[in-house]
CSV table of C-alpha atoms in Angstrom, one decimal:
chain,number,residue,atom,x,y,z
M,233,MET,CA,-39.8,70.6,-60.2
M,234,GLU,CA,-39.1,68.8,-56.9
M,235,ARG,CA,-41.1,65.8,-58.2
M,236,ASP,CA,-38.7,65.4,-61.1
M,237,ILE,CA,-35.7,65.8,-58.8
M,238,GLU,CA,-36.8,63.3,-56.3
M,239,MET,CA,-38.0,60.8,-58.8
M,240,GLU,CA,-34.8,60.9,-60.8
M,241,SER,CA,-32.6,60.6,-57.7
M,242,ARG,CA,-34.6,57.8,-56.2
M,243,GLN,CA,-34.5,55.8,-59.5
M,244,SER,CA,-30.8,56.4,-60.0
M,245,GLN,CA,-30.3,55.0,-56.4
M,246,ARG,CA,-31.8,51.7,-57.6
M,247,GLU,CA,-29.6,51.4,-60.6
M,248,THR,CA,-26.4,49.5,-61.2
M,249,SER,CA,-25.5,52.5,-62.8
M,250,THR,CA,-22.1,53.9,-62.6
M,251,GLN,CA,-20.7,57.3,-61.6
M,252,HIS,CA,-21.0,58.4,-65.2
M,253,ASN,CA,-24.8,58.1,-65.0
M,254,ALA,CA,-24.9,59.9,-61.7
M,255,ASP,CA,-22.9,62.9,-63.2
M,256,ALA,CA,-25.2,63.1,-66.2
M,257,SER,CA,-28.3,63.0,-64.2
M,258,LEU,CA,-27.1,65.5,-61.7
M,259,GLU,CA,-26.3,67.9,-64.5
M,260,ARG,CA,-29.8,67.6,-65.8
M,261,ILE,CA,-31.2,68.2,-62.4
M,262,LEU,CA,-29.0,71.3,-61.9
M,263,ASP,CA,-30.0,72.7,-65.3
M,264,LYS,CA,-33.7,72.4,-64.3
M,265,ALA,CA,-33.1,73.8,-60.8
M,266,SER,CA,-31.3,76.9,-62.2
M,267,THR,CA,-33.9,77.7,-64.9
M,268,LYS,CA,-37.1,76.9,-63.2
M,269,GLN,CA,-36.7,77.7,-59.6
M,270,GLN,CA,-39.5,80.2,-59.8
M,271,ASP,CA,-42.0,77.4,-60.6
M,272,GLU,CA,-41.1,75.4,-57.5
M,273,ALA,CA,-43.2,75.2,-54.4
M,274,PRO,CA,-43.4,72.7,-51.6
M,275,ALA,CA,-46.5,71.1,-50.4
M,276,ASP,CA,-47.6,74.2,-48.5
M,277,GLY,CA,-47.4,76.4,-51.6
M,278,LYS,CA,-44.5,78.5,-50.3
M,279,ALA,CA,-41.4,79.0,-52.5
M,280,ARG,CA,-38.3,77.0,-51.3
M,281,SER,CA,-35.5,79.0,-49.8
M,282,LYS,CA,-32.0,78.7,-51.2
M,283,LEU,CA,-30.9,76.9,-48.1
M,284,GLN,CA,-33.7,74.3,-48.5
M,285,MET,CA,-32.9,73.8,-52.2
M,286,PHE,CA,-29.2,73.4,-51.4
M,287,ALA,CA,-29.9,70.9,-48.6
M,288,ILE,CA,-32.3,68.8,-50.8
M,289,LEU,CA,-30.0,68.7,-53.8
M,290,THR,CA,-27.0,67.8,-51.5
M,291,ALA,CA,-29.0,64.9,-50.0
M,292,LEU,CA,-30.1,63.6,-53.3
M,293,PHE,CA,-26.7,63.9,-54.8
M,294,LEU,CA,-25.2,62.0,-51.9
M,295,SER,CA,-27.8,59.3,-52.4
M,296,LEU,CA,-26.9,59.1,-56.1
M,297,PHE,CA,-23.2,59.0,-55.3
M,298,VAL,CA,-23.2,56.1,-53.0
M,299,ALA,CA,-25.6,54.1,-55.2
M,300,ALA,CA,-23.5,54.7,-58.3
M,301,LEU,CA,-20.3,54.1,-56.4
M,302,ASP,CA,-21.4,50.7,-55.2
M,303,ALA,CA,-22.3,49.4,-58.6
M,304,THR,CA,-18.7,49.2,-59.7
M,305,ILE,CA,-16.5,50.0,-56.6
M,306,VAL,CA,-15.6,46.3,-56.2
M,307,SER,CA,-14.5,45.7,-59.8
M,308,THR,CA,-10.9,46.6,-59.1
M,309,ALA,CA,-10.7,44.6,-55.9
M,310,ALA,CA,-12.7,41.6,-57.0
M,311,PRO,CA,-9.7,39.7,-58.7
M,312,THR,CA,-7.6,40.1,-55.5
M,313,MET,CA,-10.5,39.2,-53.2
M,314,SER,CA,-11.3,36.1,-55.3
M,315,HIS,CA,-7.6,35.2,-55.2
M,316,ASP,CA,-7.2,35.7,-51.5
M,317,LEU,CA,-10.4,33.7,-50.7
M,318,GLN,CA,-9.7,31.1,-53.4
M,319,SER,CA,-13.3,31.5,-54.6
M,320,ALA,CA,-13.8,31.6,-58.4
M,321,ALA,CA,-17.5,31.6,-58.0
M,322,GLY,CA,-17.2,34.5,-55.6
M,323,TYR,CA,-15.7,36.7,-58.4
M,324,THR,CA,-18.9,36.9,-60.3
M,325,TRP,CA,-21.2,36.8,-57.3
M,326,ILE,CA,-19.6,39.9,-55.6
M,327,GLY,CA,-21.0,41.9,-58.5
M,328,GLY,CA,-23.8,39.6,-59.5
M,329,ALA,CA,-25.5,39.7,-56.1
M,330,PHE,CA,-25.7,43.5,-56.1
M,331,LEU,CA,-26.9,43.6,-59.7
M,332,LEU,CA,-29.5,40.8,-59.0
M,333,GLY,CA,-30.9,42.8,-56.1
M,334,ASN,CA,-31.1,45.9,-58.3
M,335,ALA,CA,-32.9,44.2,-61.1
M,336,ALA,CA,-35.4,42.5,-58.9
M,337,SER,CA,-36.3,45.6,-56.8
M,338,GLY,CA,-36.4,48.6,-59.1
M,339,PRO,CA,-40.0,48.5,-60.4
M,340,ILE,CA,-41.3,47.5,-57.0
M,341,TRP,CA,-39.7,50.5,-55.3
M,342,ALA,CA,-41.2,52.8,-58.1
M,343,LYS,CA,-44.7,51.6,-57.6
M,344,LEU,CA,-44.5,51.8,-53.8
M,345,SER,CA,-43.4,55.4,-54.2
M,346,ASP,CA,-46.4,56.1,-56.4
M,347,ILE,CA,-48.7,54.8,-53.6
M,348,PHE,CA,-47.0,55.8,-50.4
M,349,GLY,CA,-45.0,58.9,-51.7
M,350,ARG,CA,-41.5,59.4,-52.8
M,351,LYS,CA,-40.1,60.7,-49.5
M,352,LEU,CA,-41.1,57.7,-47.4
M,353,ILE,CA,-39.7,55.3,-49.9
M,354,VAL,CA,-36.4,57.1,-50.4
M,355,LEU,CA,-35.9,57.1,-46.6
M,356,LEU,CA,-36.8,53.4,-46.5
M,357,ALA,CA,-34.4,52.6,-49.3
M,358,LEU,CA,-31.6,54.6,-47.5
M,359,ALA,CA,-32.3,52.6,-44.3
M,360,VAL,CA,-32.0,49.3,-46.2
M,361,PHE,CA,-28.9,50.6,-47.9
M,362,PHE,CA,-27.4,51.7,-44.5
M,363,ALA,CA,-28.1,48.3,-42.9
M,364,SER,CA,-26.7,46.2,-45.7
M,365,SER,CA,-23.6,48.5,-45.9
M,366,ALA,CA,-22.9,47.6,-42.2
M,367,VAL,CA,-23.2,43.9,-43.1
M,368,CYS,CA,-20.7,44.2,-45.9
M,369,ALA,CA,-18.4,46.4,-43.8
M,370,THR,CA,-18.2,43.7,-41.0
M,371,ALA,CA,-18.2,40.7,-43.4
M,372,LYS,CA,-15.4,38.2,-42.6
M,373,THR,CA,-16.4,35.6,-45.2
M,374,MET,CA,-17.4,35.6,-48.9
M,375,GLU,CA,-20.9,34.4,-48.0
M,376,ALA,CA,-21.5,37.3,-45.6
M,377,LEU,CA,-20.3,39.8,-48.2
M,378,ILE,CA,-22.5,38.3,-50.9
M,379,ILE,CA,-25.6,38.4,-48.7
M,380,GLY,CA,-24.9,42.1,-47.9
M,381,ARG,CA,-24.4,42.9,-51.5
M,382,ALA,CA,-27.6,41.1,-52.5
M,383,PHE,CA,-29.7,43.3,-50.2
M,384,GLN,CA,-28.3,46.6,-51.5
M,385,GLY,CA,-24.7,46.4,-52.3
M,386,ALA,CA,-22.0,48.0,-50.4
M,387,ALA,CA,-18.4,46.7,-50.4
M,388,GLY,CA,-17.2,50.3,-49.8
M,389,VAL,CA,-16.9,49.2,-46.2
M,390,TRP,CA,-17.7,52.1,-43.8
M,391,ILE,CA,-17.7,54.9,-46.3
M,392,ASN,CA,-21.4,54.4,-47.2
M,393,LEU,CA,-22.6,54.7,-43.6
M,394,PRO,CA,-21.9,58.4,-42.9
M,395,ILE,CA,-22.9,59.4,-46.4
M,396,SER,CA,-26.2,57.6,-46.5
M,397,GLY,CA,-26.9,58.6,-42.9
M,398,LEU,CA,-26.3,62.3,-43.7
M,399,ALA,CA,-28.5,62.0,-46.9
M,400,ALA,CA,-31.4,60.5,-44.9
M,401,ILE,CA,-31.2,63.3,-42.3
M,402,LEU,CA,-31.2,66.0,-44.9
M,403,ILE,CA,-34.1,64.4,-46.8
M,404,LEU,CA,-36.1,63.9,-43.6
M,405,ILE,CA,-35.7,67.6,-42.5
M,406,PHE,CA,-35.8,69.5,-45.8
M,407,LEU,CA,-37.7,67.5,-48.4
M,408,ASP,CA,-41.3,68.7,-48.5
M,409,ILE,CA,-43.3,67.4,-51.5
M,410,LYS,CA,-46.9,67.0,-52.7
M,411,HIS,CA,-48.4,63.7,-51.6
M,412,GLU,CA,-52.0,62.8,-50.7
M,413,HIS,CA,-51.9,60.5,-47.6
M,414,THR,CA,-52.6,56.9,-48.2
M,415,SER,CA,-53.4,54.6,-45.2
M,416,PHE,CA,-51.2,51.6,-44.8
M,417,ILE,CA,-54.1,49.1,-45.3
M,418,ASP,CA,-55.3,50.8,-48.5
M,419,GLY,CA,-51.8,51.0,-49.8
M,420,MET,CA,-51.2,47.3,-49.2
M,421,LYS,CA,-54.4,46.4,-50.9
M,422,ALA,CA,-53.4,48.5,-53.9
M,423,ILE,CA,-50.1,46.8,-54.4
M,424,ASP,CA,-49.9,44.5,-57.4
M,425,TRP,CA,-49.0,41.3,-55.4
M,426,LEU,CA,-49.5,38.9,-58.2
M,427,GLY,CA,-47.3,41.1,-60.4
M,428,ILE,CA,-44.6,41.2,-57.7
M,429,PHE,CA,-44.7,37.4,-57.2
M,430,THR,CA,-44.4,36.7,-60.9
M,431,PHE,CA,-41.8,39.5,-61.5
M,432,LEU,CA,-39.6,38.3,-58.7
M,433,GLY,CA,-40.1,34.7,-59.9
M,434,CYS,CA,-38.9,35.3,-63.4
M,435,THR,CA,-36.1,37.7,-62.5
M,436,LEU,CA,-34.6,35.6,-59.7
M,437,MET,CA,-35.0,32.2,-61.3
M,438,LEU,CA,-33.4,33.3,-64.6
M,439,LEU,CA,-30.5,35.2,-63.0
M,440,LEU,CA,-29.9,32.4,-60.5
M,441,GLY,CA,-29.9,29.9,-63.3
M,442,LEU,CA,-27.4,31.9,-65.2
M,443,ASP,CA,-25.3,32.5,-62.1
M,444,PHE,CA,-25.2,28.8,-61.0
M,445,GLY,CA,-24.8,27.3,-64.5
M,446,GLY,CA,-21.3,26.1,-65.1
M,447,VAL,CA,-20.2,27.2,-61.6
M,448,LEU,CA,-22.1,25.4,-58.9
M,449,PHE,CA,-23.9,22.9,-61.2
M,450,PRO,CA,-23.4,21.8,-64.8
M,451,TRP,CA,-25.5,23.6,-67.5
M,452,ASP,CA,-27.3,20.4,-68.3
M,453,SER,CA,-28.2,19.6,-64.7
M,454,ALA,CA,-31.9,19.3,-63.6
M,455,LYS,CA,-31.5,22.3,-61.2
M,456,ILE,CA,-30.3,24.7,-63.9
M,457,ILE,CA,-32.7,23.6,-66.5
M,458,ALA,CA,-35.6,23.9,-64.0
M,459,LEU,CA,-34.6,27.4,-63.0
M,460,LEU,CA,-34.3,28.6,-66.6
M,461,VAL,CA,-37.5,26.9,-67.9
M,462,VAL,CA,-39.7,27.9,-64.9
M,463,GLY,CA,-38.1,31.4,-65.0
M,464,GLY,CA,-39.0,31.7,-68.7
M,465,CYS,CA,-42.6,30.6,-68.0
M,466,MET,CA,-42.9,33.2,-65.2
M,467,ILE,CA,-42.0,35.9,-67.8
M,468,PHE,CA,-45.2,35.1,-69.7
M,469,ALA,CA,-47.2,34.8,-66.4
M,470,PHE,CA,-45.9,38.3,-65.4
M,471,ILE,CA,-46.9,39.8,-68.8
M,472,TYR,CA,-50.3,38.2,-68.7
M,473,SER,CA,-50.9,39.4,-65.1
M,474,GLU,CA,-49.9,43.0,-65.9
M,475,ALA,CA,-52.1,43.1,-69.0
M,476,ARG,CA,-55.2,41.4,-67.6
M,477,PHE,CA,-55.4,41.6,-63.8
M,478,ALA,CA,-53.2,44.4,-62.4
M,479,LYS,CA,-55.2,47.5,-61.4
M,480,TYR,CA,-51.9,49.4,-60.7
M,481,PRO,CA,-49.3,47.4,-62.7
M,482,LEU,CA,-45.6,47.4,-61.9
M,483,ILE,CA,-44.8,47.8,-65.5
M,484,PRO,CA,-47.6,49.0,-67.7
M,485,MET,CA,-47.6,47.1,-71.0
M,486,SER,CA,-48.7,50.3,-72.8
M,487,LEU,CA,-45.0,51.4,-72.6
M,488,PHE,CA,-44.1,48.8,-75.2
M,489,LYS,CA,-46.7,49.8,-77.7
M,490,ASN,CA,-44.6,52.8,-78.7
M,491,LYS,CA,-41.8,52.1,-81.3
M,492,THR,CA,-39.5,54.7,-79.8
M,493,ASN,CA,-39.9,53.2,-76.3
M,494,VAL,CA,-39.1,49.7,-77.6
M,495,ALA,CA,-36.0,51.0,-79.5
M,496,THR,CA,-34.8,53.0,-76.5
M,497,PHE,CA,-35.2,50.0,-74.2
M,498,LEU,CA,-33.1,48.0,-76.6
M,499,VAL,CA,-30.4,50.7,-76.6
M,500,VAL,CA,-30.5,50.7,-72.8
M,501,PHE,CA,-30.2,46.9,-72.7
M,502,PHE,CA,-27.3,46.7,-75.1
M,503,HIS,CA,-25.5,49.7,-73.4
M,504,GLY,CA,-26.0,48.2,-69.9
M,505,PHE,CA,-24.6,44.8,-71.2
M,506,VAL,CA,-21.5,46.5,-72.6
M,507,PHE,CA,-20.5,49.1,-70.1
M,508,ILE,CA,-20.6,46.9,-67.0
M,509,ALA,CA,-18.5,44.3,-68.7
M,510,ALA,CA,-15.7,46.8,-69.3
M,511,GLU,CA,-15.8,48.1,-65.7
M,512,PHE,CA,-16.0,44.6,-64.2
M,513,TYR,CA,-13.5,42.7,-66.4
M,514,MET,CA,-11.0,45.4,-67.5
M,515,PRO,CA,-9.4,45.3,-64.0
M,516,LEU,CA,-9.0,41.5,-64.5
M,517,PHE,CA,-6.9,42.2,-67.7
M,518,PHE,CA,-4.9,44.9,-65.9
M,519,GLN,CA,-4.0,42.6,-63.0
M,520,SER,CA,-3.4,39.4,-64.8
M,521,VAL,CA,-1.7,40.7,-68.0
M,522,LEU,CA,-0.2,44.1,-67.0
M,523,GLU,CA,0.6,43.0,-63.4
M,524,ALA,CA,-1.2,46.0,-62.0
M,525,SER,CA,-2.1,46.1,-58.3
M,526,PRO,CA,-5.8,46.7,-57.3
M,527,LEU,CA,-4.9,50.4,-56.7
M,528,ARG,CA,-3.1,50.8,-60.1
M,529,SER,CA,-5.8,49.0,-61.9
M,530,GLY,CA,-8.3,51.5,-60.5
M,531,VAL,CA,-6.1,54.3,-61.8
M,532,LEU,CA,-5.8,52.6,-65.2
M,533,LEU,CA,-9.6,52.4,-65.3
M,534,LEU,CA,-10.0,56.2,-64.7
M,535,PRO,CA,-9.8,57.1,-68.4
M,536,LEU,CA,-13.0,55.1,-69.1
M,537,ILE,CA,-14.8,56.4,-66.1
M,538,VAL,CA,-13.8,60.0,-66.2
M,539,THR,CA,-14.4,60.3,-69.9
M,540,GLY,CA,-17.8,58.8,-69.5
M,541,ALA,CA,-18.6,61.2,-66.7
M,542,VAL,CA,-17.5,64.3,-68.6
M,543,PHE,CA,-19.3,63.4,-71.8
M,544,GLY,CA,-22.4,62.4,-69.8
M,545,VAL,CA,-22.5,66.0,-68.5
M,546,VAL,CA,-21.8,67.4,-72.0
M,547,CYS,CA,-24.6,65.3,-73.4
M,548,GLY,CA,-27.0,66.7,-70.8
M,549,VAL,CA,-26.0,70.3,-71.7
M,550,ILE,CA,-26.4,69.7,-75.4
M,551,ILE,CA,-29.9,68.1,-75.0
M,552,HIS,CA,-31.0,70.8,-72.6
M,553,ARG,CA,-30.0,73.5,-75.1
M,554,THR,CA,-31.0,71.8,-78.4
M,555,GLY,CA,-33.7,69.3,-77.4
M,556,ARG,CA,-32.1,66.8,-79.7
M,557,PHE,CA,-31.5,63.4,-78.2
M,558,ARG,CA,-31.8,61.0,-81.2
M,559,GLU,CA,-28.6,62.1,-82.9
M,560,ILE,CA,-26.8,62.0,-79.5
M,561,MET,CA,-27.8,58.3,-79.2
M,562,TRP,CA,-26.3,57.6,-82.6
M,563,VAL,CA,-23.0,59.2,-81.7
M,564,GLY,CA,-22.8,57.4,-78.4
M,565,SER,CA,-23.5,54.0,-79.9
M,566,PHE,CA,-20.9,54.6,-82.6
M,567,PHE,CA,-18.1,55.5,-80.3
M,568,MET,CA,-19.0,52.7,-77.9
M,569,CYS,CA,-18.8,50.2,-80.7
M,570,LEU,CA,-15.5,51.7,-82.0
M,571,GLY,CA,-13.9,51.7,-78.5
M,572,PHE,CA,-14.7,48.1,-77.8
M,573,GLY,CA,-13.6,47.1,-81.3
M,574,LEU,CA,-10.2,48.6,-80.4
M,575,PHE,CA,-10.1,46.7,-77.2
M,576,VAL,CA,-9.8,43.5,-79.3
M,577,SER,CA,-6.2,44.5,-80.1
M,578,PHE,CA,-5.1,44.3,-76.4
M,579,ASN,CA,-2.5,41.6,-75.7
M,580,ALA,CA,0.4,40.9,-73.3
M,581,ASN,CA,2.4,43.7,-74.9
M,582,ALA,CA,-0.3,46.4,-74.7
M,583,SER,CA,1.2,49.8,-73.9
M,584,THR,CA,-0.3,52.1,-71.3
M,585,GLY,CA,-0.9,54.8,-73.9
M,586,ARG,CA,-3.0,52.5,-76.1
M,587,VAL,CA,-4.9,51.2,-73.1
M,588,VAL,CA,-5.7,54.8,-72.0
M,589,GLY,CA,-6.6,56.1,-75.4
M,590,PHE,CA,-8.9,53.3,-76.4
M,591,GLN,CA,-10.7,53.5,-73.0
M,592,MET,CA,-11.3,57.2,-73.6
M,593,ILE,CA,-13.0,56.4,-77.0
M,594,ALA,CA,-15.2,53.8,-75.4
M,595,GLY,CA,-15.9,56.0,-72.4
M,596,LEU,CA,-17.1,58.8,-74.7
M,597,GLY,CA,-19.8,56.6,-76.1
M,598,GLN,CA,-20.8,55.0,-72.7
M,599,GLY,CA,-21.2,58.3,-71.0
M,600,ILE,CA,-23.5,59.7,-73.7
M,601,LEU,CA,-25.8,56.7,-73.5
M,602,PHE,CA,-26.6,57.1,-69.8
M,603,GLU,CA,-28.5,60.4,-70.3
M,604,ALA,CA,-29.9,60.4,-73.9
M,605,PRO,CA,-32.1,57.3,-73.5
M,606,LEU,CA,-33.6,58.6,-70.3
M,607,ILE,CA,-34.7,61.8,-72.1
M,608,ALA,CA,-36.1,59.7,-75.0
M,609,ILE,CA,-38.2,57.6,-72.7
M,610,GLN,CA,-39.5,60.5,-70.6
M,611,SER,CA,-40.5,62.4,-73.8
M,612,GLN,CA,-42.9,59.7,-74.8
M,613,VAL,CA,-44.9,59.3,-71.6
M,614,GLU,CA,-47.3,61.4,-69.6
M,615,GLN,CA,-45.9,63.2,-66.6
M,616,ALA,CA,-47.7,60.8,-64.1
M,617,ASP,CA,-46.0,57.8,-65.8
M,618,VAL,CA,-42.5,59.2,-65.7
M,619,ALA,CA,-41.5,57.3,-62.5
M,620,THR,CA,-42.8,54.0,-63.9
M,621,ALA,CA,-41.2,54.5,-67.3
M,622,THR,CA,-37.8,55.4,-65.6
M,623,ALA,CA,-38.1,52.4,-63.3
M,624,THR,CA,-38.7,50.2,-66.3
M,625,MET,CA,-35.7,51.6,-68.0
M,626,SER,CA,-33.7,51.0,-64.9
M,627,PHE,CA,-35.0,47.4,-64.7
M,628,VAL,CA,-34.0,46.8,-68.4
M,629,ARG,CA,-30.5,48.1,-67.7
M,630,ASN,CA,-30.1,46.1,-64.5
M,631,ILE,CA,-31.2,42.9,-66.2
M,632,ALA,CA,-28.6,43.6,-68.9
M,633,VAL,CA,-25.8,44.2,-66.5
M,634,SER,CA,-26.7,41.1,-64.5
M,635,ILE,CA,-26.7,38.9,-67.5
M,636,SER,CA,-23.5,40.5,-68.9
M,637,VAL,CA,-21.4,39.8,-65.8
M,638,ILE,CA,-22.5,36.1,-66.0
M,639,VAL,CA,-22.1,35.7,-69.7
M,640,CYS,CA,-18.7,37.4,-69.9
M,641,GLY,CA,-17.5,35.2,-67.0
M,642,THR,CA,-18.7,32.1,-68.8
M,643,ILE,CA,-16.9,33.2,-72.0
M,644,PHE,CA,-13.7,33.9,-70.0
M,645,GLN,CA,-13.8,30.5,-68.3
M,646,ASN,CA,-14.4,28.6,-71.6
M,647,SER,CA,-11.7,30.6,-73.3
M,648,MET,CA,-9.2,29.7,-70.6
M,649,SER,CA,-10.1,26.1,-70.9
M,650,ALA,CA,-9.6,26.3,-74.6
M,651,ARG,CA,-6.0,27.6,-74.1
M,652,SER,CA,-4.9,24.7,-72.0
M,653,GLY,CA,-3.3,23.0,-75.0
M,654,TYR,CA,-1.3,26.2,-75.7
M,655,LEU,CA,-0.2,26.4,-72.1
M,656,ARG,CA,0.8,22.8,-72.1
M,657,ALA,CA,2.9,23.3,-75.2
M,658,ALA,CA,4.6,26.2,-73.5
M,659,GLY,CA,5.9,23.7,-70.9
M,660,LEU,CA,3.6,24.6,-67.9
M,661,PRO,CA,3.4,21.7,-65.4
M,662,GLN,CA,0.0,20.1,-64.7
M,663,GLY,CA,-0.4,21.8,-61.4
M,664,LEU,CA,-0.2,25.3,-63.0
M,665,LEU,CA,-2.5,24.1,-65.8
M,666,ASP,CA,-5.1,23.1,-63.3
M,667,GLN,CA,-4.9,26.6,-61.7
M,668,LEU,CA,-5.3,28.3,-65.0
M,669,ASP,CA,-8.1,26.1,-66.3
M,670,GLY,CA,-11.7,27.3,-66.6
M,671,GLU,CA,-13.3,28.8,-63.5
M,672,ASN,CA,-10.1,28.3,-61.5
M,673,ALA,CA,-8.4,31.0,-63.6
M,674,LEU,CA,-10.7,33.7,-62.0
M,675,ALA,CA,-9.2,32.8,-58.6
M,676,ASN,CA,-5.6,32.9,-59.9
M,677,VAL,CA,-5.4,36.2,-61.8
M,678,MET,CA,-2.2,37.1,-59.9
M,679,LEU,CA,-0.5,33.8,-60.8
M,680,PRO,CA,1.3,34.9,-64.0
M,681,SER,CA,3.4,37.6,-62.2
M,682,THR,CA,4.6,35.0,-59.6
M,683,LEU,CA,6.1,32.6,-62.2
M,684,ASP,CA,9.9,32.5,-62.3
M,685,ASN,CA,10.1,31.1,-65.8
M,686,PRO,CA,9.8,34.0,-68.4
M,687,ALA,CA,8.3,31.7,-71.0
M,688,TRP,CA,5.6,30.4,-68.7
M,689,GLU,CA,4.8,33.9,-67.5
M,690,PHE,CA,4.4,35.2,-71.0
M,691,ALA,CA,2.3,32.2,-72.0
M,692,ALA,CA,0.0,32.7,-69.0
M,693,LYS,CA,-0.4,36.4,-69.8
M,694,GLN,CA,-1.2,35.6,-73.4
M,695,ALA,CA,-3.8,33.1,-72.3
M,696,PHE,CA,-5.5,35.7,-70.1
M,697,ALA,CA,-5.3,38.4,-72.8
M,698,TRP,CA,-6.8,36.0,-75.4
M,699,ALA,CA,-9.7,35.1,-73.0
M,700,THR,CA,-10.5,38.7,-72.4
M,701,ARG,CA,-10.2,39.4,-76.2
M,702,ASN,CA,-13.0,37.0,-76.8
M,703,MET,CA,-15.2,39.0,-74.5
M,704,TRP,CA,-14.3,42.2,-76.3
M,705,ILE,CA,-15.3,40.7,-79.6
M,706,MET,CA,-18.7,39.7,-78.3
M,707,LEU,CA,-19.2,43.1,-76.7
M,708,THR,CA,-18.3,44.9,-79.9
M,709,VAL,CA,-21.2,43.0,-81.6
M,710,ILE,CA,-23.6,44.0,-78.8
M,711,ALA,CA,-22.5,47.6,-79.1
M,712,PHE,CA,-23.2,47.5,-82.8
M,713,LEU,CA,-26.7,46.2,-82.1
M,714,SER,CA,-27.1,49.3,-79.9
M,715,LEU,CA,-26.3,51.5,-82.9
M,716,VAL,CA,-28.8,49.6,-85.0
M,717,ALA,CA,-31.6,50.0,-82.4
M,718,SER,CA,-30.9,53.7,-82.0
M,719,LEU,CA,-31.7,54.3,-85.6
M,720,PHE,CA,-35.4,53.5,-84.8
M,721,VAL,CA,-35.7,56.2,-82.1
M,722,GLU,CA,-37.9,59.0,-83.3
M,723,ALA,CA,-37.4,62.7,-82.4
M,724,ALA,CA,-39.8,64.3,-80.0
M,725,HIS,CA,-40.5,67.8,-78.7
M,726,LEU,CA,-39.1,68.4,-75.2
M,727,GLY,CA,-41.4,70.7,-73.1
M,728,THR,CA,-40.0,73.5,-70.9
M,729,GLU,CA,-43.0,73.9,-68.6
M,730,HIS,CA,-42.7,72.1,-65.3
M,731,VAL,CA,-45.7,69.9,-64.2
M,732,GLU,CA,-45.6,68.6,-60.7
M,733,THR,CA,-46.9,65.1,-60.1
M,734,VAL,CA,-48.9,64.4,-56.9
M,735,THR,CA,-48.5,60.9,-55.6
M,736,GLY,CA,-51.0,58.9,-53.6
M,737,LEU,CA,-53.6,56.2,-54.1
M,738,ARG,CA,-56.4,58.6,-55.1
M,739,LYS,CA,-54.2,59.9,-57.9
M,740,GLU,CA,-53.3,56.4,-58.9
M,741,LYS,CA,-57.1,55.7,-59.3
M,742,GLU,CA,-57.5,58.8,-61.4
M,743,ARG,CA,-54.7,58.1,-63.8
M,744,PRO,CA,-56.5,55.6,-66.1
M,745,GLU,CA,-59.2,58.1,-66.7
M,746,GLU,CA,-56.6,60.8,-67.5
M,747,ARG,CA,-54.9,58.6,-70.1
C-alpha cells in the first residue's frame, strides 16, 4: 500500500499537473488507505499506527499541493508581470521554464527512485523544490524568476517554503518503506547515462527551439533549425539507446507495444495540450477583454478549476466502485471538446454567466481525464513497472503542456499581427498599432482598458478576443482527437489485492526475469 501512495505522490510532484489532478489522485489514495489498511506494513513488518498514517498522508498531500499549485499559479499574474516588466518573451517563459524542467526530469526521477528508493528521492526533490522556491521568492528580475522556475517552479513566493519544509520533515520521520540498500557506486553504475543524455538532448533542444522560434530568433534562422533538427535526431537516438543498450531503461519500449497504452498516452497528450492552454491563456482573455484585475481573473477561472477538481474526485470514486475507466475517458473527452467548442463564441461582449457556464462544462471533462488515464495505464503493466509507466505518462503530459504554451502563444501573436489592418481601419495611431502587434501584444494586455477613445477600446478588445478565439478553435480540434484516441482504449480488470514493490538495484536486476 505505502508503495503505491509514495509512488503516486512523488510522480504527481513532478507533473505540470494542476490542482484537479492532485484532488483526483488524493481521492484514489484515500480510498485505498481506508479499504486496505490491514494489508499495510512498514519495512519492519509492524502495522502502521493511525498517527503514522495520518502524518505520511499529510506530508504526501502537501507535496502534491505545492507541486500542483506551481504548475498554474502564475497564469493569472503572468499578463500583469509581462506588462510591468515589458517582456513579451517572459510571458511564455514564466510558464514554459517550469514545464520544460518538468518534462525533462520526470522519467529520470522515477528511475533514480527505483535504484535508490522512493524516500531518498522524494526528500531530494523536496530539497530542490525548496531551494528553487527561495530563488523565485527573492527574484528581482525576469531572468532570475525564469531560472528559478526552470529548476522546479515556484512563483508562489514564500508560501512554498514552509509547506515543502513541513512535508520533508514529516516524510523523513514517519515514512518507512521497503527498500534494499544500494551503494552509491553501484547505483551510479546502474543509471542509464546514455539514455539520460539523449533524453535531455531531444527534450531540451526541441522545447528550446519551439520557445525561441519567433521570439528571440526567426523561425527560419540557423539556430532554430539546428535545435529542431538535432532535437528530432536525438529522439531516434534515445529510442535506439533504450531498445538496444539500456540495461535499466528510463522508458521501456515495451510500454508502447500495447495498443491500450498507446491510445492512453495519446489521450494524455491531447488532454495535457488542451487543459494547460485554458488555464494559461484564459486569464489573458479576462484581463485584456473583460478588464479583469489579476485577482478577479483568478476568481473568474475558479469555475474551470473547481469543477475539474470535483469531477476528478467523482471520477476516482466511480472507478473505485465499478472498475470501469474506458467509458469515463469517453465522457471526459466529449465534455472537454464541447466546452472548448463553446469557448469559440467568446467576444468583447461575453457575459459573466456565459464565461462561468462554459468553463464548468470544459472543467467537467478536464477533471475526469486526470484520473482515468492513470488507471488505464497502471492496469496494463506489472506492479514493478507502475512507477516507470506513471513517469512515462507524466512525461507525455509535460511534453504536451510545454508545446501547448508555446504553440498557443505563437497562434496568438500571429493572430494579433493579422488584425493590424482592422485596428488601423478603426483609427488607432501607429504607436498603438505597434504595441498591439505580434509578440508586443502579450506585454500590453492591459492597454485596451487605458484607451480614452471608446471606438479604439472596443476595437482593441475585439482584436484580443479574436486572437484567443483562434486558439480555442485549434484546442477544440485537439480535444476531439482525444475523444477519437479514447475509443481505442480497452477495458481491463482492476485488482483489489495490494502488492508491495520493493525497490533497490537487486530487484531491478531480477525484474527482466520476472517479466
